């Protein structure tokens, strides 16, 4: 068992999410950066999709019983003795992960342990004093693995969205010529600014289905990329969709930093 000493900035339990429920309005949720979460889990011998802690930073936990932990900021498995603490500070990424050998043992809702901040499904975001049980000992031993790093300005690939023709010219090409600055970010979405996407079709749009990585353009013109806890439908035109392998690239850009887009081939 571990105890929360400082909940930091939005710390939640996340696994691979609850797929297959969008038809009743339930987003998938799950880790914002599933590849990074999987690496950190494997560092302690867990399956890659075991429930782990996701945080923007500032999380401090104390071992109530001896546990084996790893995080992306200290990429090695180590044992915390009873009463010892570990901190996950804010780093170069927007989202960080702390895995405990055995996984975080919380109740599953619709097949997932993930906290959904939009639908309020799953366990609540962590608070000071919360105690979290650890699951059974996994069969695999902790092992070393390289935690992925990104250098320089972030780049992500774009596919045209279903309403690309509602905007002036080749809108994907237009988006490629701008360094988009992240103005705000949450588990629901990432808001970008820096370019002017001129809408030529101004008709009302009935709600349409959304996927992770879809880029909507609200009336103020600042695009929003949908993330883990995005709604299943939306009423703003989807101008483009970030390649599924690159959604986490955009999600990991800190507020104030920039990302550039290329065209997916």
PDB file of C-alpha atoms in Angstrom:
ATOM      1  CA  UNK A   1       0.000   0.000   0.000  1.00  0.00           C
ATOM      2  CA  UNK A   2       1.071   3.593  -0.680  1.00  0.00           C
ATOM      3  CA  UNK A   3      -0.181   6.879   0.799  1.00  0.00           C
ATOM      4  CA  UNK A   4      -0.491  10.244  -0.940  1.00  0.00           C
ATOM      5  CA  UNK A   5       1.581  12.918   0.835  1.00  0.00           C
ATOM      6  CA  UNK A   6       1.132  15.563  -1.885  1.00  0.00           C
ATOM      7  CA  UNK A   7      -1.339  14.999  -4.722  1.00  0.00           C
ATOM      8  CA  UNK A   8       0.524  17.394  -7.022  1.00  0.00           C
ATOM      9  CA  UNK A   9      -1.171  18.656 -10.165  1.00  0.00           C
ATOM     10  CA  UNK A  10      -4.034  16.416 -11.296  1.00  0.00           C
ATOM     11  CA  UNK A  11      -2.863  12.951 -10.298  1.00  0.00           C
ATOM     12  CA  UNK A  12      -5.154  10.103 -11.373  1.00  0.00           C
ATOM     13  CA  UNK A  13      -5.121   6.338 -11.814  1.00  0.00           C
ATOM     14  CA  UNK A  14      -4.852   5.320 -15.464  1.00  0.00           C
ATOM     15  CA  UNK A  15      -4.632   2.115 -17.480  1.00  0.00           C
ATOM     16  CA  UNK A  16      -5.412   1.502 -21.148  1.00  0.00           C
ATOM     17  CA  UNK A  17      -8.958   2.858 -20.752  1.00  0.00           C
ATOM     18  CA  UNK A  18     -12.438   1.540 -21.435  1.00  0.00           C
ATOM     19  CA  UNK A  19     -12.731   0.808 -25.149  1.00  0.00           C
ATOM     20  CA  UNK A  20     -16.014  -0.032 -26.830  1.00  0.00           C
ATOM     21  CA  UNK A  21     -18.446   2.229 -24.958  1.00  0.00           C
ATOM     22  CA  UNK A  22     -18.565   5.310 -27.196  1.00  0.00           C
ATOM     23  CA  UNK A  23     -21.985   4.257 -28.521  1.00  0.00           C
ATOM     24  CA  UNK A  24     -23.466   5.013 -25.080  1.00  0.00           C
ATOM     25  CA  UNK A  25     -21.476   8.230 -24.653  1.00  0.00           C
ATOM     26  CA  UNK A  26     -18.547   6.922 -22.575  1.00  0.00           C
ATOM     27  CA  UNK A  27     -15.084   8.078 -23.718  1.00  0.00           C
ATOM     28  CA  UNK A  28     -12.200   5.626 -23.702  1.00  0.00           C
ATOM     29  CA  UNK A  29     -10.121   7.674 -21.230  1.00  0.00           C
ATOM     30  CA  UNK A  30      -6.883   5.893 -20.192  1.00  0.00           C
ATOM     31  CA  UNK A  31      -3.319   7.186 -20.083  1.00  0.00           C
ATOM     32  CA  UNK A  32      -2.637  10.351 -22.080  1.00  0.00           C
ATOM     33  CA  UNK A  33       0.721   8.861 -23.154  1.00  0.00           C
ATOM     34  CA  UNK A  34       0.063   5.096 -23.206  1.00  0.00           C
ATOM     35  CA  UNK A  35       3.491   4.229 -24.636  1.00  0.00           C
ATOM     36  CA  UNK A  36       5.298   6.022 -21.814  1.00  0.00           C
ATOM     37  CA  UNK A  37       2.994   4.534 -19.182  1.00  0.00           C
ATOM     38  CA  UNK A  38       3.697   1.052 -20.599  1.00  0.00           C
ATOM     39  CA  UNK A  39       7.466   1.546 -20.397  1.00  0.00           C
ATOM     40  CA  UNK A  40       7.273   2.667 -16.756  1.00  0.00           C
ATOM     41  CA  UNK A  41       5.055  -0.318 -15.918  1.00  0.00           C
ATOM     42  CA  UNK A  42       7.482  -2.759 -17.496  1.00  0.00           C
ATOM     43  CA  UNK A  43      10.312  -1.254 -15.438  1.00  0.00           C
ATOM     44  CA  UNK A  44       8.706  -2.809 -12.355  1.00  0.00           C
ATOM     45  CA  UNK A  45       7.694  -6.042 -14.094  1.00  0.00           C
ATOM     46  CA  UNK A  46       4.027  -5.172 -14.663  1.00  0.00           C
ATOM     47  CA  UNK A  47       2.100  -5.681 -17.863  1.00  0.00           C
ATOM     48  CA  UNK A  48       2.261  -2.481 -19.905  1.00  0.00           C
ATOM     49  CA  UNK A  49      -1.412  -1.649 -19.317  1.00  0.00           C
ATOM     50  CA  UNK A  50      -1.423  -2.142 -15.540  1.00  0.00           C
ATOM     51  CA  UNK A  51      -3.061   0.684 -13.546  1.00  0.00           C
ATOM     52  CA  UNK A  52      -0.449   3.351 -12.741  1.00  0.00           C
ATOM     53  CA  UNK A  53      -0.447   6.937 -11.482  1.00  0.00           C
ATOM     54  CA  UNK A  54      -0.482   9.763 -14.024  1.00  0.00           C
ATOM     55  CA  UNK A  55       0.457  13.271 -12.888  1.00  0.00           C
ATOM     56  CA  UNK A  56       1.405  16.664 -14.247  1.00  0.00           C
ATOM     57  CA  UNK A  57       3.984  16.815 -11.448  1.00  0.00           C
ATOM     58  CA  UNK A  58       4.443  17.486  -7.751  1.00  0.00           C
ATOM     59  CA  UNK A  59       3.176  14.068  -6.656  1.00  0.00           C
ATOM     60  CA  UNK A  60       4.689  12.671  -3.430  1.00  0.00           C
ATOM     61  CA  UNK A  61       3.802   9.198  -2.148  1.00  0.00           C
ATOM     62  CA  UNK A  62       4.896   7.294   0.974  1.00  0.00           C
ATOM     63  CA  UNK A  63       5.262   3.531   1.263  1.00  0.00           C
ATOM     64  CA  UNK A  64       2.916   2.111   3.911  1.00  0.00           C
ATOM     65  CA  UNK A  65       4.370  -1.329   3.174  1.00  0.00           C
ATOM     66  CA  UNK A  66       7.558  -2.002   1.207  1.00  0.00           C
ATOM     67  CA  UNK A  67       6.876  -1.515  -2.519  1.00  0.00           C
ATOM     68  CA  UNK A  68       8.836  -1.466  -5.773  1.00  0.00           C
ATOM     69  CA  UNK A  69       8.309   1.693  -7.836  1.00  0.00           C
ATOM     70  CA  UNK A  70       9.547   3.383 -11.015  1.00  0.00           C
ATOM     71  CA  UNK A  71       8.783   6.642 -12.827  1.00  0.00           C
ATOM     72  CA  UNK A  72       9.672   8.163 -16.165  1.00  0.00           C
ATOM     73  CA  UNK A  73      11.773  10.838 -14.436  1.00  0.00           C
ATOM     74  CA  UNK A  74      13.844   8.234 -12.579  1.00  0.00           C
ATOM     75  CA  UNK A  75      13.765   5.322 -15.023  1.00  0.00           C
ATOM     76  CA  UNK A  76      14.882   2.484 -12.763  1.00  0.00           C
ATOM     77  CA  UNK A  77      12.945   0.171 -10.463  1.00  0.00           C
ATOM     78  CA  UNK A  78      13.755   0.632  -6.787  1.00  0.00           C
ATOM     79  CA  UNK A  79      12.318  -0.456  -3.459  1.00  0.00           C
ATOM     80  CA  UNK A  80      10.696   1.962  -1.045  1.00  0.00           C
ATOM     81  CA  UNK A  81      10.850   0.815   2.558  1.00  0.00           C
ATOM     82  CA  UNK A  82       8.056   1.516   5.026  1.00  0.00           C
ATOM     83  CA  UNK A  83       7.802   5.273   5.609  1.00  0.00           C
ATOM     84  CA  UNK A  84      10.048   6.220   2.682  1.00  0.00           C
ATOM     85  CA  UNK A  85       8.749   8.774   0.193  1.00  0.00           C
ATOM     86  CA  UNK A  86       9.258   9.413  -3.514  1.00  0.00           C
ATOM     87  CA  UNK A  87       8.498  12.577  -5.472  1.00  0.00           C
ATOM     88  CA  UNK A  88       7.529  12.928  -9.128  1.00  0.00           C
ATOM     89  CA  UNK A  89       8.375  16.561  -9.905  1.00  0.00           C
ATOM     90  CA  UNK A  90       7.330  18.420 -13.010  1.00  0.00           C
ATOM     91  CA  UNK A  91       9.765  17.765 -15.846  1.00  0.00           C
ATOM     92  CA  UNK A  92      10.269  18.362 -19.545  1.00  0.00           C
ATOM     93  CA  UNK A  93       7.065  16.461 -20.332  1.00  0.00           C
ATOM     94  CA  UNK A  94       3.532  17.565 -19.554  1.00  0.00           C
ATOM     95  CA  UNK A  95       2.447  14.147 -18.192  1.00  0.00           C
ATOM     96  CA  UNK A  96       4.424  11.756 -15.975  1.00  0.00           C
ATOM     97  CA  UNK A  97       3.888   8.220 -14.698  1.00  0.00           C
ATOM     98  CA  UNK A  98       4.618   6.369 -11.458  1.00  0.00           C
ATOM     99  CA  UNK A  99       4.209   2.590 -11.512  1.00  0.00           C
ATOM    100  CA  UNK A 100       4.124   0.281  -8.496  1.00  0.00           C
ATOM    101  CA  UNK A 101       4.983  -3.384  -8.863  1.00  0.00           C
ATOM    102  CA  UNK A 102       1.641  -5.213  -8.821  1.00  0.00           C
ATOM    103  CA  UNK A 103      -0.255  -2.204 -10.172  1.00  0.00           C
ATOM    104  CA  UNK A 104      -2.647   0.134  -8.368  1.00  0.00           C
ATOM    105  CA  UNK A 105      -5.537  -1.966  -7.046  1.00  0.00           C
ATOM    106  CA  UNK A 106      -8.769   0.016  -7.449  1.00  0.00           C
ATOM    107  CA  UNK A 107     -12.277  -0.973  -8.531  1.00  0.00           C
ATOM    108  CA  UNK A 108     -12.847  -1.388 -12.255  1.00  0.00           C
ATOM    109  CA  UNK A 109     -15.695   0.494 -13.911  1.00  0.00           C
ATOM    110  CA  UNK A 110     -16.776  -0.803 -17.328  1.00  0.00           C
ATOM    111  CA  UNK A 111     -13.613  -2.878 -17.443  1.00  0.00           C
ATOM    112  CA  UNK A 112     -11.122  -0.127 -16.591  1.00  0.00           C
ATOM    113  CA  UNK A 113      -9.468   1.428 -13.537  1.00  0.00           C
ATOM    114  CA  UNK A 114      -9.017   4.765 -15.314  1.00  0.00           C
ATOM    115  CA  UNK A 115     -10.179   8.073 -13.881  1.00  0.00           C
ATOM    116  CA  UNK A 116     -12.315   9.874 -16.462  1.00  0.00           C
ATOM    117  CA  UNK A 117     -12.283  13.572 -15.581  1.00  0.00           C
ATOM    118  CA  UNK A 118     -15.104  14.399 -18.009  1.00  0.00           C
ATOM    119  CA  UNK A 119     -17.591  11.609 -17.271  1.00  0.00           C
ATOM    120  CA  UNK A 120     -16.489  11.224 -13.624  1.00  0.00           C
ATOM    121  CA  UNK A 121     -16.126   7.469 -13.989  1.00  0.00           C
ATOM    122  CA  UNK A 122     -13.515   5.486 -12.112  1.00  0.00           C
ATOM    123  CA  UNK A 123     -11.673   6.537  -8.954  1.00  0.00           C
ATOM    124  CA  UNK A 124     -11.561  10.206  -8.012  1.00  0.00           C
ATOM    125  CA  UNK A 125      -8.424  12.266  -8.624  1.00  0.00           C
ATOM    126  CA  UNK A 126      -5.984  11.706  -5.771  1.00  0.00           C
ATOM    127  CA  UNK A 127      -6.053  13.800  -2.599  1.00  0.00           C
ATOM    128  CA  UNK A 128      -3.681  14.136   0.331  1.00  0.00           C
ATOM    129  CA  UNK A 129      -4.113  11.217   2.704  1.00  0.00           C
ATOM    130  CA  UNK A 130      -5.501   8.780   0.126  1.00  0.00           C
ATOM    131  CA  UNK A 131      -4.214   5.235   0.561  1.00  0.00           C
ATOM    132  CA  UNK A 132      -3.927   3.010  -2.488  1.00  0.00           C
ATOM    133  CA  UNK A 133      -3.659  -0.757  -2.347  1.00  0.00           C
ATOM    134  CA  UNK A 134      -1.171  -2.560  -4.574  1.00  0.00           C
ATOM    135  CA  UNK A 135      -2.162  -5.588  -6.636  1.00  0.00           C
ATOM    136  CA  UNK A 136      -0.717  -9.099  -6.490  1.00  0.00           C
ATOM    137  CA  UNK A 137       2.922  -9.813  -7.293  1.00  0.00           C
ATOM    138  CA  UNK A 138       3.382 -10.137 -11.075  1.00  0.00           C
ATOM    139  CA  UNK A 139       5.242 -13.079 -12.605  1.00  0.00           C
ATOM    140  CA  UNK A 140       7.771 -10.956 -14.485  1.00  0.00           C
ATOM    141  CA  UNK A 141      10.850  -9.538 -12.794  1.00  0.00           C
ATOM    142  CA  UNK A 142      11.611  -5.791 -13.020  1.00  0.00           C
ATOM    143  CA  UNK A 143      13.832  -5.071 -15.993  1.00  0.00           C
ATOM    144  CA  UNK A 144      15.602  -2.165 -17.598  1.00  0.00           C
ATOM    145  CA  UNK A 145      14.096  -0.346 -20.552  1.00  0.00           C
ATOM    146  CA  UNK A 146      14.884   2.899 -22.287  1.00  0.00           C
ATOM    147  CA  UNK A 147      12.451   5.684 -21.475  1.00  0.00           C
ATOM    148  CA  UNK A 148      11.755   7.576 -24.732  1.00  0.00           C
ATOM    149  CA  UNK A 149      12.998  11.145 -24.937  1.00  0.00           C
ATOM    150  CA  UNK A 150      12.162  13.918 -27.384  1.00  0.00           C
ATOM    151  CA  UNK A 151      14.578  16.633 -28.409  1.00  0.00           C
ATOM    152  CA  UNK A 152      13.951  19.931 -30.163  1.00  0.00           C
ATOM    153  CA  UNK A 153      10.602  21.228 -31.337  1.00  0.00           C
ATOM    154  CA  UNK A 154       7.838  18.625 -31.339  1.00  0.00           C
ATOM    155  CA  UNK A 155       6.400  17.447 -34.646  1.00  0.00           C
ATOM    156  CA  UNK A 156       3.226  15.482 -35.325  1.00  0.00           C
ATOM    157  CA  UNK A 157       1.600  14.135 -38.486  1.00  0.00           C
ATOM    158  CA  UNK A 158      -1.828  15.313 -39.655  1.00  0.00           C
ATOM    159  CA  UNK A 159      -4.589  13.662 -41.641  1.00  0.00           C
ATOM    160  CA  UNK A 160      -7.398  15.729 -43.198  1.00  0.00           C
ATOM    161  CA  UNK A 161     -10.565  15.784 -41.100  1.00  0.00           C
ATOM    162  CA  UNK A 162     -14.128  15.197 -42.288  1.00  0.00           C
ATOM    163  CA  UNK A 163     -14.793  18.981 -42.420  1.00  0.00           C
ATOM    164  CA  UNK A 164     -11.525  20.081 -44.021  1.00  0.00           C
ATOM    165  CA  UNK A 165     -13.563  21.386 -46.965  1.00  0.00           C
ATOM    166  CA  UNK A 166     -15.318  23.848 -44.638  1.00  0.00           C
ATOM    167  CA  UNK A 167     -12.117  25.903 -44.547  1.00  0.00           C
ATOM    168  CA  UNK A 168     -10.231  28.008 -47.042  1.00  0.00           C
ATOM    169  CA  UNK A 169      -7.879  26.150 -49.398  1.00  0.00           C
ATOM    170  CA  UNK A 170      -5.715  23.204 -48.348  1.00  0.00           C
ATOM    171  CA  UNK A 171      -6.201  23.594 -44.606  1.00  0.00           C
ATOM    172  CA  UNK A 172      -3.758  20.809 -43.676  1.00  0.00           C
ATOM    173  CA  UNK A 173      -1.093  22.539 -45.743  1.00  0.00           C
ATOM    174  CA  UNK A 174      -1.915  25.834 -44.013  1.00  0.00           C
ATOM    175  CA  UNK A 175      -1.495  24.209 -40.601  1.00  0.00           C
ATOM    176  CA  UNK A 176       1.938  22.884 -41.631  1.00  0.00           C
ATOM    177  CA  UNK A 177       3.299  26.421 -42.031  1.00  0.00           C
ATOM    178  CA  UNK A 178       2.611  27.531 -38.455  1.00  0.00           C
ATOM    179  CA  UNK A 179       4.434  26.923 -35.176  1.00  0.00           C
ATOM    180  CA  UNK A 180       1.402  26.216 -32.989  1.00  0.00           C
ATOM    181  CA  UNK A 181       1.728  27.294 -29.379  1.00  0.00           C
ATOM    182  CA  UNK A 182       0.033  25.280 -26.634  1.00  0.00           C
ATOM    183  CA  UNK A 183      -2.020  27.743 -24.589  1.00  0.00           C
ATOM    184  CA  UNK A 184      -3.689  25.254 -22.248  1.00  0.00           C
ATOM    185  CA  UNK A 185      -3.832  21.514 -21.768  1.00  0.00           C
ATOM    186  CA  UNK A 186      -5.927  19.014 -19.836  1.00  0.00           C
ATOM    187  CA  UNK A 187      -6.916  15.376 -20.131  1.00  0.00           C
ATOM    188  CA  UNK A 188      -9.853  16.529 -22.290  1.00  0.00           C
ATOM    189  CA  UNK A 189      -7.884  18.432 -24.900  1.00  0.00           C
ATOM    190  CA  UNK A 190      -5.003  20.692 -25.951  1.00  0.00           C
ATOM    191  CA  UNK A 191      -5.765  24.240 -27.111  1.00  0.00           C
ATOM    192  CA  UNK A 192      -3.471  25.729 -29.759  1.00  0.00           C
ATOM    193  CA  UNK A 193      -2.923  29.221 -31.112  1.00  0.00           C
ATOM    194  CA  UNK A 194      -0.758  30.918 -33.686  1.00  0.00           C
ATOM    195  CA  UNK A 195      -2.582  30.614 -36.987  1.00  0.00           C
ATOM    196  CA  UNK A 196      -5.780  31.783 -38.610  1.00  0.00           C
ATOM    197  CA  UNK A 197      -7.967  29.019 -40.056  1.00  0.00           C
ATOM    198  CA  UNK A 198     -10.569  30.819 -42.150  1.00  0.00           C
ATOM    199  CA  UNK A 199     -13.887  29.036 -42.251  1.00  0.00           C
ATOM    200  CA  UNK A 200     -15.790  29.333 -45.543  1.00  0.00           C
ATOM    201  CA  UNK A 201     -18.845  27.260 -44.596  1.00  0.00           C
ATOM    202  CA  UNK A 202     -20.674  28.900 -41.701  1.00  0.00           C
ATOM    203  CA  UNK A 203     -23.690  26.575 -41.456  1.00  0.00           C
ATOM    204  CA  UNK A 204     -24.638  25.015 -38.136  1.00  0.00           C
ATOM    205  CA  UNK A 205     -23.120  21.577 -37.628  1.00  0.00           C
ATOM    206  CA  UNK A 206     -25.055  18.771 -35.906  1.00  0.00           C
ATOM    207  CA  UNK A 207     -23.073  16.856 -33.294  1.00  0.00           C
ATOM    208  CA  UNK A 208     -20.681  14.356 -34.866  1.00  0.00           C
ATOM    209  CA  UNK A 209     -18.555  11.560 -33.458  1.00  0.00           C
ATOM    210  CA  UNK A 210     -15.077  12.416 -32.159  1.00  0.00           C
ATOM    211  CA  UNK A 211     -11.892  10.379 -31.819  1.00  0.00           C
ATOM    212  CA  UNK A 212      -8.724  11.000 -29.826  1.00  0.00           C
ATOM    213  CA  UNK A 213      -6.529  13.318 -31.885  1.00  0.00           C
ATOM    214  CA  UNK A 214      -9.410  15.066 -33.698  1.00  0.00           C
ATOM    215  CA  UNK A 215      -8.774  18.797 -34.116  1.00  0.00           C
ATOM    216  CA  UNK A 216     -11.911  20.899 -33.718  1.00  0.00           C
ATOM    217  CA  UNK A 217     -12.091  24.576 -34.577  1.00  0.00           C
ATOM    218  CA  UNK A 218     -14.484  26.583 -32.338  1.00  0.00           C
ATOM    219  CA  UNK A 219     -15.744  30.046 -33.350  1.00  0.00           C
ATOM    220  CA  UNK A 220     -12.686  31.823 -31.888  1.00  0.00           C
ATOM    221  CA  UNK A 221     -10.491  30.000 -34.428  1.00  0.00           C
ATOM    222  CA  UNK A 222      -8.062  28.433 -31.917  1.00  0.00           C
ATOM    223  CA  UNK A 223      -7.902  24.697 -32.684  1.00  0.00           C
ATOM    224  CA  UNK A 224      -8.408  22.121 -29.912  1.00  0.00           C
ATOM    225  CA  UNK A 225      -6.957  18.614 -30.175  1.00  0.00           C
ATOM    226  CA  UNK A 226      -9.096  16.030 -28.397  1.00  0.00           C
ATOM    227  CA  UNK A 227      -7.321  13.923 -25.764  1.00  0.00           C
ATOM    228  CA  UNK A 228      -8.038  10.938 -23.490  1.00  0.00           C
ATOM    229  CA  UNK A 229     -11.197  12.263 -21.794  1.00  0.00           C
ATOM    230  CA  UNK A 230     -12.704  13.929 -24.861  1.00  0.00           C
ATOM    231  CA  UNK A 231     -16.477  13.835 -25.351  1.00  0.00           C
ATOM    232  CA  UNK A 232     -17.760  11.226 -27.781  1.00  0.00           C
ATOM    233  CA  UNK A 233     -19.478  13.851 -29.946  1.00  0.00           C
ATOM    234  CA  UNK A 234     -18.976  17.527 -30.693  1.00  0.00           C
ATOM    235  CA  UNK A 235     -20.552  20.367 -32.628  1.00  0.00           C
ATOM    236  CA  UNK A 236     -17.449  22.130 -33.974  1.00  0.00           C
ATOM    237  CA  UNK A 237     -16.024  21.146 -37.375  1.00  0.00           C
ATOM    238  CA  UNK A 238     -13.117  18.678 -37.250  1.00  0.00           C
ATOM    239  CA  UNK A 239     -10.575  20.153 -39.628  1.00  0.00           C
ATOM    240  CA  UNK A 240      -7.859  17.523 -39.185  1.00  0.00           C
ATOM    241  CA  UNK A 241      -6.894  14.484 -37.118  1.00  0.00           C
ATOM    242  CA  UNK A 242      -3.473  13.898 -35.569  1.00  0.00           C
ATOM    243  CA  UNK A 243      -1.969  10.532 -36.503  1.00  0.00           C
ATOM    244  CA  UNK A 244      -2.749   8.075 -33.641  1.00  0.00           C
ATOM    245  CA  UNK A 245       0.969   7.464 -33.018  1.00  0.00           C
ATOM    246  CA  UNK A 246       1.576  11.209 -32.598  1.00  0.00           C
ATOM    247  CA  UNK A 247      -1.284  12.257 -30.314  1.00  0.00           C
ATOM    248  CA  UNK A 248       0.949  11.856 -27.261  1.00  0.00           C
ATOM    249  CA  UNK A 249       3.597  14.033 -28.920  1.00  0.00           C
ATOM    250  CA  UNK A 250       1.172  16.971 -28.903  1.00  0.00           C
ATOM    251  CA  UNK A 251      -0.167  16.067 -25.459  1.00  0.00           C
ATOM    252  CA  UNK A 252       3.331  16.165 -23.959  1.00  0.00           C
ATOM    253  CA  UNK A 253       4.065  19.731 -25.140  1.00  0.00           C
ATOM    254  CA  UNK A 254       4.044  22.024 -22.121  1.00  0.00           C
ATOM    255  CA  UNK A 255       1.982  25.212 -22.104  1.00  0.00           C
ATOM    256  CA  UNK A 256       3.862  27.991 -23.883  1.00  0.00           C
ATOM    257  CA  UNK A 257       5.925  25.621 -26.039  1.00  0.00           C
ATOM    258  CA  UNK A 258       5.236  24.938 -29.709  1.00  0.00           C
ATOM    259  CA  UNK A 259       4.481  22.030 -31.994  1.00  0.00           C
ATOM    260  CA  UNK A 260       4.644  21.791 -35.790  1.00  0.00           C
ATOM    261  CA  UNK A 261       2.585  19.564 -38.056  1.00  0.00           C
ATOM    262  CA  UNK A 262       3.540  17.590 -41.149  1.00  0.00           C
ATOM    263  CA  UNK A 263       1.238  15.791 -43.567  1.00  0.00           C
ATOM    264  CA  UNK A 264       0.787  12.079 -42.902  1.00  0.00           C
ATOM    265  CA  UNK A 265       1.616   9.948 -45.941  1.00  0.00           C
TER     266      UNK A 265
END
